[in-house]
CSV table of C-alpha atoms in Angstrom, one decimal:
chain,number,residue,atom,x,y,z
A,1,MET,CA,-0.3,-0.1,-0.1
A,2,ALA,CA,1.3,3.5,-0.9
A,3,ILE,CA,1.2,6.0,2.4
A,4,ARG,CA,0.2,9.6,1.6
A,5,LYS,CA,3.2,11.5,0.5
A,6,GLU,CA,2.2,13.3,3.7
A,7,TYR,CA,3.6,11.0,6.1
A,8,GLU,CA,6.1,9.6,4.3
A,9,GLY,CA,9.2,9.5,7.0
A,10,ARG,CA,6.4,9.7,9.4
A,11,GLU,CA,5.3,6.2,9.1
A,12,GLN,CA,4.7,5.6,13.0
A,13,THR,CA,2.5,8.9,12.9
A,14,TYR,CA,0.4,7.3,9.9
A,15,LEU,CA,0.0,4.2,11.9
A,16,LYS,CA,-0.9,5.8,15.0
A,17,HIS,CA,-3.3,7.9,13.5
A,18,ARG,CA,-4.9,5.0,11.8
A,19,VAL,CA,-5.4,3.6,15.3
A,20,LEU,CA,-7.4,6.3,15.9
A,21,GLN,CA,-9.0,6.4,13.2
A,22,GLU,CA,-10.0,3.3,13.6
A,23,TYR,CA,-11.0,2.9,17.2
A,24,LEU,CA,-12.9,6.2,17.1
A,25,ARG,CA,-15.2,5.4,13.9
A,26,PRO,CA,-17.1,2.4,15.8
A,27,TRP,CA,-16.8,4.3,18.9
A,28,ALA,CA,-18.6,7.2,17.8
A,29,HIS,CA,-21.3,5.1,15.7
A,30,LYS,CA,-21.7,2.7,18.8
A,31,LEU,CA,-22.7,5.8,21.4
A,32,GLY,CA,-24.6,7.6,18.7
A,33,SER,CA,-27.0,5.1,18.8
A,34,PHE,CA,-27.9,6.8,22.0
A,35,ALA,CA,-29.9,9.1,19.8
A,36,ARG,CA,-32.8,6.4,19.0
A,37,TYR,CA,-33.7,7.5,22.6
A,38,LYS,CA,-32.7,10.4,23.8
A,39,ALA,CA,-30.8,13.6,22.8
A,40,THR,CA,-27.2,12.9,23.0
A,41,LYS,CA,-23.9,14.7,22.0
A,42,LEU,CA,-20.6,13.0,21.9
A,43,TRP,CA,-17.2,14.7,22.6
A,44,TYR,CA,-14.1,14.4,20.5
A,45,VAL,CA,-11.0,15.9,23.2
A,46,ASP,CA,-7.7,16.1,21.8
A,47,CYS,CA,-5.4,17.1,25.1
A,48,PHE,CA,-2.5,17.8,23.3
A,49,ALA,CA,-3.8,18.9,19.7
A,50,GLY,CA,-1.0,20.6,18.0
A,51,PRO,CA,-0.8,20.3,15.0
A,52,TRP,CA,2.2,18.5,15.3
A,53,LYS,CA,4.5,18.5,11.8
A,54,SER,CA,1.6,18.7,9.4
A,55,ALA,CA,2.7,18.6,5.8
A,56,ASP,CA,-0.7,19.1,4.5
A,57,ASP,CA,-2.6,23.0,4.2
A,58,GLU,CA,-5.8,20.8,5.1
A,59,LEU,CA,-4.6,19.4,8.4
A,60,SER,CA,-5.4,15.7,7.0
A,61,ASP,CA,-2.3,14.3,8.4
A,62,THR,CA,-3.1,15.5,12.0
A,63,SER,CA,-5.1,14.0,15.1
A,64,VAL,CA,-7.2,17.7,14.5
A,65,ALA,CA,-8.7,16.8,11.1
A,66,ILE,CA,-9.5,12.9,12.3
A,67,GLY,CA,-11.1,13.8,15.4
A,68,LEU,CA,-13.8,16.3,13.5
A,69,ALA,CA,-14.1,13.8,10.5
A,70,GLU,CA,-15.2,11.0,12.6
A,71,LEU,CA,-17.7,12.8,14.6
A,72,ARG,CA,-19.2,14.0,11.7
A,73,ASN,CA,-19.3,10.4,10.1
A,74,ALA,CA,-21.3,9.1,13.2
A,75,ALA,CA,-23.8,11.8,12.9
A,76,ASN,CA,-24.3,11.8,9.2
A,77,THR,CA,-24.5,7.7,9.3
A,78,TRP,CA,-27.4,8.2,12.2
A,79,ARG,CA,-29.1,11.1,10.3
A,80,GLU,CA,-29.2,9.3,6.7
A,81,GLN,CA,-30.7,6.1,8.8
A,82,GLY,CA,-33.7,6.7,10.4
A,83,GLY,CA,-33.2,11.1,11.0
A,84,HIS,CA,-31.5,10.7,14.2
A,85,LYS,CA,-30.0,13.5,15.4
A,86,VAL,CA,-26.5,13.5,17.0
A,87,ASP,CA,-25.2,16.7,18.3
A,88,LEU,CA,-21.2,16.7,18.5
A,89,GLY,CA,-18.9,18.6,20.5
A,90,ALA,CA,-15.0,18.6,20.3
A,91,ILE,CA,-12.3,20.3,22.5
A,92,PHE,CA,-8.3,21.0,21.3
A,93,VAL,CA,-5.6,21.9,24.0
A,94,GLU,CA,-2.6,23.4,23.1
A,95,LYS,CA,0.0,25.2,25.1
A,96,LYS,CA,2.8,26.3,22.0
A,97,GLU,CA,1.2,29.7,20.9
A,98,ARG,CA,2.1,29.4,17.1
A,99,SER,CA,0.6,25.8,17.0
A,100,PHE,CA,-2.7,27.0,18.8
A,101,ALA,CA,-2.5,30.0,16.1
A,102,ALA,CA,-2.6,27.3,13.5
A,103,LEU,CA,-5.0,25.5,15.5
A,104,SER,CA,-7.6,28.6,15.9
A,105,ALA,CA,-7.4,29.2,12.2
A,106,TYR,CA,-7.8,25.8,11.2
A,107,LEU,CA,-10.9,25.7,13.3
A,108,GLN,CA,-12.2,28.6,12.0
A,109,THR,CA,-13.2,27.0,8.8
A,110,HIS,CA,-13.6,23.4,9.7
A,111,SER,CA,-15.5,23.5,12.4
A,112,HIS,CA,-19.3,23.5,10.8
A,113,GLY,CA,-21.6,21.7,12.9
A,114,ILE,CA,-19.3,21.0,15.7
A,115,ASP,CA,-19.2,23.0,19.0
A,116,VAL,CA,-15.8,23.5,19.2
A,117,VAL,CA,-13.6,24.6,22.0
A,118,ALA,CA,-10.0,25.3,21.7
A,119,ILE,CA,-7.9,26.3,25.0
A,120,PRO,CA,-4.7,27.8,25.3
A,121,GLY,CA,-2.1,26.8,27.7
A,122,GLU,CA,-1.0,23.6,29.6
A,123,PHE,CA,-3.4,20.4,29.8
A,124,GLY,CA,-3.8,20.1,33.3
A,125,ALA,CA,-4.8,23.5,33.6
A,126,ALA,CA,-8.0,22.7,31.2
A,127,VAL,CA,-9.2,19.6,33.3
A,128,ASP,CA,-11.8,21.4,35.3
A,129,GLN,CA,-13.2,23.5,32.0
A,130,ILE,CA,-13.0,20.3,29.9
A,131,ASN,CA,-14.8,18.0,32.5
A,132,ARG,CA,-17.3,20.9,33.3
A,133,ARG,CA,-18.3,21.4,29.5
A,134,ILE,CA,-18.6,17.6,28.9
A,135,GLY,CA,-21.1,17.1,31.3
A,136,SER,CA,-22.5,13.2,31.8
A,137,ASP,CA,-22.3,13.5,27.5
A,138,PRO,CA,-20.3,10.4,26.4
A,139,ALA,CA,-16.3,11.5,25.3
A,140,PHE,CA,-13.6,10.0,23.7
A,141,LEU,CA,-10.3,11.4,24.8
A,142,PHE,CA,-6.9,11.3,23.0
A,143,VAL,CA,-3.9,12.2,25.0
A,144,ASP,CA,-0.5,12.2,23.0
A,145,PRO,CA,2.0,14.3,24.0
A,146,THR,CA,5.2,15.0,22.6
A,147,GLY,CA,6.9,12.9,25.8
A,148,TRP,CA,5.7,12.8,29.2
A,149,ASN,CA,5.6,15.6,30.8
A,150,GLY,CA,2.6,17.5,31.1
A,151,ALA,CA,0.7,14.0,30.6
A,152,ALA,CA,0.7,13.4,34.4
A,153,MET,CA,-2.0,10.6,35.8
A,154,LYS,CA,-3.4,13.0,38.1
A,155,TYR,CA,-4.4,14.9,35.1
A,156,ILE,CA,-6.1,12.2,32.8
A,157,ALA,CA,-8.0,10.5,35.8
A,158,PRO,CA,-10.7,13.3,36.4
A,159,LEU,CA,-11.9,12.7,32.6
A,160,ALA,CA,-11.9,8.7,32.1
A,161,ALA,CA,-13.8,8.0,35.5
A,162,ALA,CA,-16.9,8.1,33.6
A,163,PRO,CA,-18.5,5.2,32.2
A,164,THR,CA,-19.3,6.6,28.8
A,165,ARG,CA,-15.9,7.8,28.2
A,166,ASP,CA,-12.9,6.1,26.5
A,167,VAL,CA,-9.5,7.1,26.2
A,168,LEU,CA,-6.4,6.9,24.0
A,169,ILE,CA,-2.8,7.8,25.7
A,170,ASN,CA,0.5,7.6,23.3
A,171,VAL,CA,3.3,6.6,26.0
A,172,MET,CA,6.4,7.4,23.7
A,173,PHE,CA,8.5,4.4,24.7
A,174,ASN,CA,11.5,5.2,23.0
A,175,ASP,CA,12.3,8.1,24.9
A,176,LEU,CA,10.8,7.1,28.2
A,177,ASN,CA,13.0,3.8,28.3
A,178,ARG,CA,16.0,6.2,27.6
A,179,PHE,CA,15.2,8.4,30.9
A,180,LYS,CA,13.2,5.3,33.0
A,181,ASP,CA,16.2,5.0,35.4
A,182,ASP,CA,18.0,8.7,35.1
A,183,ARG,CA,18.9,9.8,38.5
A,184,ARG,CA,18.0,13.7,38.4
A,185,GLU,CA,15.4,14.8,40.3
A,186,PHE,CA,13.4,16.5,37.9
A,187,LEU,CA,13.0,14.0,35.6
A,188,ARG,CA,12.2,11.3,38.1
A,189,THR,CA,9.4,13.3,39.4
A,190,GLN,CA,8.1,13.9,35.7
A,191,ILE,CA,8.3,10.1,34.8
A,192,ALA,CA,6.7,9.4,38.7
A,193,GLU,CA,4.0,11.7,38.0
A,194,PHE,CA,3.5,9.9,34.2
A,195,PHE,CA,3.0,7.0,36.4
A,196,GLY,CA,0.6,8.5,39.1
A,197,LEU,CA,3.2,7.4,41.4
A,198,GLY,CA,3.1,10.1,43.8
A,199,GLU,CA,6.6,10.5,45.2
A,200,GLY,CA,7.5,7.2,44.6
A,201,ALA,CA,9.8,6.3,41.5
A,202,ILE,CA,9.4,3.2,39.0
A,203,PRO,CA,11.1,0.0,40.3
A,204,SER,CA,14.5,0.1,38.1
A,205,GLY,CA,15.3,-2.6,35.5
A,206,LEU,CA,12.0,-2.5,34.4
A,207,ASP,CA,11.8,-4.3,30.8
A,208,GLU,CA,9.1,-2.7,28.5
A,209,GLU,CA,6.5,-5.4,29.6
A,210,GLY,CA,7.0,-5.2,33.2
A,211,LEU,CA,7.2,-1.2,32.4
A,212,PHE,CA,3.5,-1.3,30.4
A,213,GLU,CA,2.0,-3.7,32.9
A,214,LEU,CA,3.1,-0.9,35.7
A,215,TYR,CA,1.2,1.7,33.6
A,216,ARG,CA,-1.5,-0.5,32.8
A,217,SER,CA,-2.2,-0.7,36.5
A,218,GLN,CA,-2.0,2.4,37.3
A,219,VAL,CA,-4.4,3.7,34.5
A,220,LYS,CA,-6.8,1.1,36.0
A,221,ALA,CA,-6.3,2.1,39.7
A,222,LYS,CA,-5.8,6.0,39.5
A,223,CYS,CA,-8.7,6.8,36.7
A,224,ARG,CA,-10.7,4.0,38.1
A,225,VAL,CA,-11.0,2.4,34.9
A,226,PRO,CA,-11.6,-0.9,34.8
A,227,LEU,CA,-10.4,-2.0,31.1
A,228,VAL,CA,-6.7,-1.1,30.0
A,229,ALA,CA,-5.1,-2.6,27.1
A,230,ASP,CA,-2.2,-2.0,24.7
A,231,LEU,CA,-0.3,-2.2,21.7
A,232,VAL,CA,3.1,-1.6,19.9
A,233,ILE,CA,3.5,1.4,17.6
A,234,PRO,CA,7.4,-0.3,16.4
A,235,HIS,CA,9.8,1.8,14.2
A,236,PRO,CA,9.6,2.3,10.5
A,237,ARG,CA,12.5,0.8,9.8
A,238,LYS,CA,14.2,-1.0,12.8
A,239,GLU,CA,12.8,-4.2,14.9
A,240,ARG,CA,12.3,-2.4,17.9
A,241,THR,CA,9.2,-0.5,19.7
A,242,TRP,CA,8.8,3.3,19.1
A,243,PHE,CA,5.9,4.0,21.1
A,244,ARG,CA,2.7,2.2,22.5
A,245,LEU,CA,-0.9,3.1,22.3
A,246,VAL,CA,-3.1,2.7,26.1
A,247,VAL,CA,-6.6,2.1,25.6
A,248,GLY,CA,-8.7,2.7,28.8
A,249,ALA,CA,-12.5,1.7,28.6
A,250,HIS,CA,-15.5,0.7,30.7
A,251,HIS,CA,-17.0,-2.0,28.6
A,252,ILE,CA,-15.9,-5.3,27.0
A,253,ALA,CA,-16.9,-4.1,23.5
A,254,SER,CA,-14.2,-1.6,23.4
A,255,ILE,CA,-11.2,-4.2,24.3
A,256,LYS,CA,-12.6,-6.3,21.5
A,257,LEU,CA,-12.7,-3.5,19.3
A,258,PHE,CA,-9.1,-2.6,20.2
A,259,ARG,CA,-7.8,-5.7,19.5
A,260,ASP,CA,-9.4,-6.1,16.3
A,261,VAL,CA,-8.1,-2.6,14.9
A,262,GLU,CA,-4.6,-3.9,16.4
A,263,ARG,CA,-4.8,-6.6,14.0
A,264,LYS,CA,-5.9,-4.4,11.2
A,265,VAL,CA,-3.5,-1.6,11.4
A,266,CYS,CA,-0.4,-3.1,13.6
A,267,GLY,CA,-0.5,-6.6,11.7
A,268,LEU,CA,-1.7,-6.1,8.2
A,269,GLU,CA,-1.1,-2.5,7.5
A,270,ALA,CA,2.0,-2.3,9.0
A,271,ALA,CA,3.8,-4.9,7.0
A,272,GLU,CA,3.1,-3.1,4.0
A,273,VAL,CA,4.1,0.5,5.7
A,274,ARG,CA,7.5,-0.1,7.0
A,275,ASP,CA,8.4,-2.7,4.0
A,276,GLU,CA,7.6,0.8,2.0
A,277,ALA,CA,9.5,2.8,4.5
A,278,ARG,CA,12.6,0.3,4.4
A,279,ASN,CA,12.9,0.1,0.4
A,280,ARG,CA,11.9,3.8,-0.3
A,281,GLY,CA,15.1,5.1,-2.4
A,282,ASN,CA,16.2,1.3,-3.0
A,283,PRO,CA,13.6,0.4,-6.2
A,284,GLN,CA,15.9,-2.5,-6.4
A,285,LEU,CA,14.3,-3.9,-3.1
A,286,SER,CA,10.9,-3.2,-4.0
A,287,LEU,CA,10.7,-5.4,-6.7
A,288,LEU,CA,11.6,-8.2,-5.0
A,289,ASP,CA,8.2,-8.4,-3.7
A,290,THR,CA,9.0,-9.6,-0.4
A,291,ARG,CA,6.4,-8.1,1.7
A,292,PRO,CA,5.6,-10.5,4.9
A,293,VAL,CA,1.9,-11.4,5.2
A,294,ALA,CA,1.9,-9.9,8.7
A,295,ASP,CA,4.3,-7.3,10.3
A,296,LEU,CA,6.9,-9.1,12.3
A,297,SER,CA,6.6,-7.2,15.1
A,298,TYR,CA,2.9,-7.8,15.7
A,299,ASP,CA,3.5,-11.6,14.9
A,300,ARG,CA,5.9,-12.0,17.6
A,301,LEU,CA,3.3,-10.5,20.1
A,302,HIS,CA,0.3,-12.5,18.6
A,303,GLY,CA,2.5,-15.8,18.4
A,304,ASP,CA,3.7,-15.2,22.3
A,305,GLY,CA,-0.5,-14.3,23.0
A,306,LEU,CA,-1.6,-17.6,21.6
A,307,ALA,CA,0.6,-19.8,23.1
A,308,SER,CA,-0.1,-18.2,26.5
A,309,VAL,CA,-3.7,-18.8,26.2
A,310,PRO,CA,-4.2,-22.4,27.9
A,311,GLN,CA,-2.3,-21.2,30.6
A,312,ASP,CA,-4.0,-17.9,31.3
A,313,VAL,CA,-7.2,-19.8,31.1
A,314,LEU,CA,-6.1,-23.0,33.5
A,315,ALA,CA,-5.2,-19.8,35.8
A,316,VAL,CA,-8.9,-18.1,35.8
A,317,LEU,CA,-10.5,-21.6,36.1
A,318,HIS,CA,-8.6,-23.0,39.0
A,319,ARG,CA,-10.6,-20.6,41.0
A,320,GLY,CA,-14.1,-22.0,39.8
A,321,PRO,CA,-16.4,-21.6,36.7
A,322,VAL,CA,-16.9,-18.7,34.8
A,323,ARG,CA,-18.8,-17.2,32.0
A,324,TYR,CA,-17.2,-16.9,29.0
A,325,GLU,CA,-18.4,-13.2,28.4
A,326,VAL,CA,-16.4,-12.6,32.0
A,327,LEU,CA,-13.3,-15.1,31.2
A,328,TRP,CA,-12.5,-13.6,27.7
A,329,PRO,CA,-11.8,-10.1,28.5
A,330,GLN,CA,-9.0,-10.8,31.2
A,331,VAL,CA,-7.5,-12.7,28.3
A,332,LEU,CA,-7.7,-9.8,25.7
A,333,LEU,CA,-6.6,-7.1,28.2
A,334,LYS,CA,-2.8,-8.7,28.2
A,335,ARG,CA,-2.2,-10.8,25.1
A,336,HIS,CA,-2.3,-9.6,21.5
A,337,ILE,CA,-4.6,-11.7,20.2
A,338,THR,CA,-8.5,-11.4,18.4
A,339,LEU,CA,-11.7,-12.7,20.2
A,340,PRO,CA,-11.9,-15.1,17.4
A,341,ASP,CA,-8.3,-16.2,17.8
A,342,LEU,CA,-9.3,-17.0,21.4
A,343,ASN,CA,-12.3,-18.7,20.8
A,344,ASP,CA,-10.7,-21.0,18.3
A,345,VAL,CA,-7.8,-22.2,21.0
A,346,ILE,CA,-10.8,-22.5,23.9
A,347,GLY,CA,-12.6,-24.3,21.4
A,348,ARG,CA,-9.8,-26.8,20.6
A,349,MET,CA,-9.1,-26.9,24.6
A,350,HIS,CA,-12.6,-28.5,25.2
A,351,ARG,CA,-12.3,-31.0,22.6
A,352,ASN,CA,-9.0,-32.0,23.8
A,353,GLY,CA,-10.3,-32.3,27.2
A,354,GLU,CA,-8.4,-29.4,28.8
A,355,VAL,CA,-12.0,-27.6,29.7
A,356,VAL,CA,-15.6,-28.0,29.7
A,357,ILE,CA,-17.9,-25.5,27.8
A,358,GLN,CA,-21.0,-26.0,29.5
A,359,GLY,CA,-24.0,-25.5,27.0
A,360,LEU,CA,-22.2,-25.9,23.8
A,361,GLY,CA,-24.5,-27.3,21.1
A,362,ALA,CA,-23.5,-30.2,19.4
A,363,LYS,CA,-23.0,-28.4,16.1
A,364,GLU,CA,-21.2,-25.5,18.3
A,365,ARG,CA,-17.3,-25.4,18.1
A,366,THR,CA,-16.2,-22.9,19.9
A,367,PRO,CA,-17.8,-20.7,23.1
A,368,LYS,CA,-20.8,-17.9,23.3
A,369,GLY,CA,-20.2,-15.0,25.7
A,370,ASN,CA,-23.2,-17.0,27.6
A,371,HIS,CA,-21.3,-20.3,27.8
A,372,VAL,CA,-19.9,-21.4,31.1
A,373,VAL,CA,-16.2,-22.2,31.0
A,374,SER,CA,-15.0,-24.7,33.3
A,375,MET,CA,-12.2,-27.3,34.6
A,376,PRO,CA,-12.7,-31.1,33.7
A,377,ALA,CA,-14.2,-32.5,36.5
A,378,CYS,CA,-11.2,-35.0,36.9
A,379,SER,CA,-9.2,-31.8,37.2
A,380,LYS,CA,-11.2,-30.7,40.3
A,381,GLU,CA,-9.9,-33.7,42.1
């Protein structure tokens, strides 16, 4: 696939924006369905709006344009499918004067039909104003700082706790990994605040998985968000993580969606995007047509996740039988697999006698949400 020229040299940003787009679109359509029963207003909140390094006069390669477009798509769909009116709102926060000026100029000509609020200054100083403006309306929060300073957990928490709010946070692992063990006091304080550790410091020696396990647990505890997962955006040309996107949600459908988006963008699209980035300027390599079916970074995480499923499932079932709709989110939160992937593994475990899917029909091969999964009777003795 040929990515737009505006993203050449910024392939990691392209993949980040594709995740944002593919997640925000169904989120807005789903929450917009409330308009069938009551007055509904959806909000998109861009907490570090920029615009940053845009190569397009229309800012189409920015989260600002993506957020506005997906809100409109949802409203148009519900209007066309039954005349349902979905009101729209968007809040953009930006501290840099030049960027805020560009943002304001763009919004003056691109905010038709949307209640737009542009707030100059630090994200942390705008939290109360954002909450007052949103009220009890559904909102999608995009937290995309250029580093970690200014994106402290204490600022995200008041916004993310409401049950109809999802949050997507960009954690710049490449930068964080360089400085997480730095002894300078100001860095230790900034990073501790980013993780919501108060006066504490990040335990030394954490690898990438340990670091993100800590961050996810902090988002869950400090932001009162019950479901937290992440995905990897790799370096465009090297086999290493550039950043991770962390989602916080209140409904299991959001986690299913997140893993589907991960497979589509990080698994399939990233393979072609990164292959193109490596071969750009070297046309002879592109003639070989050796593109991988799935991106190598995702493929490793996906394979490790599939291999870990039996152990994960049995660990849950040792505590007793559980409905599948309770079981599957526990696995998908920490494994980079989709629900159909998990269904297939559980079905195979059932046929092998490793677990029992209670109520599974004669023609059914995989569990449904209302099925109860348990250990075989002999395993309990």
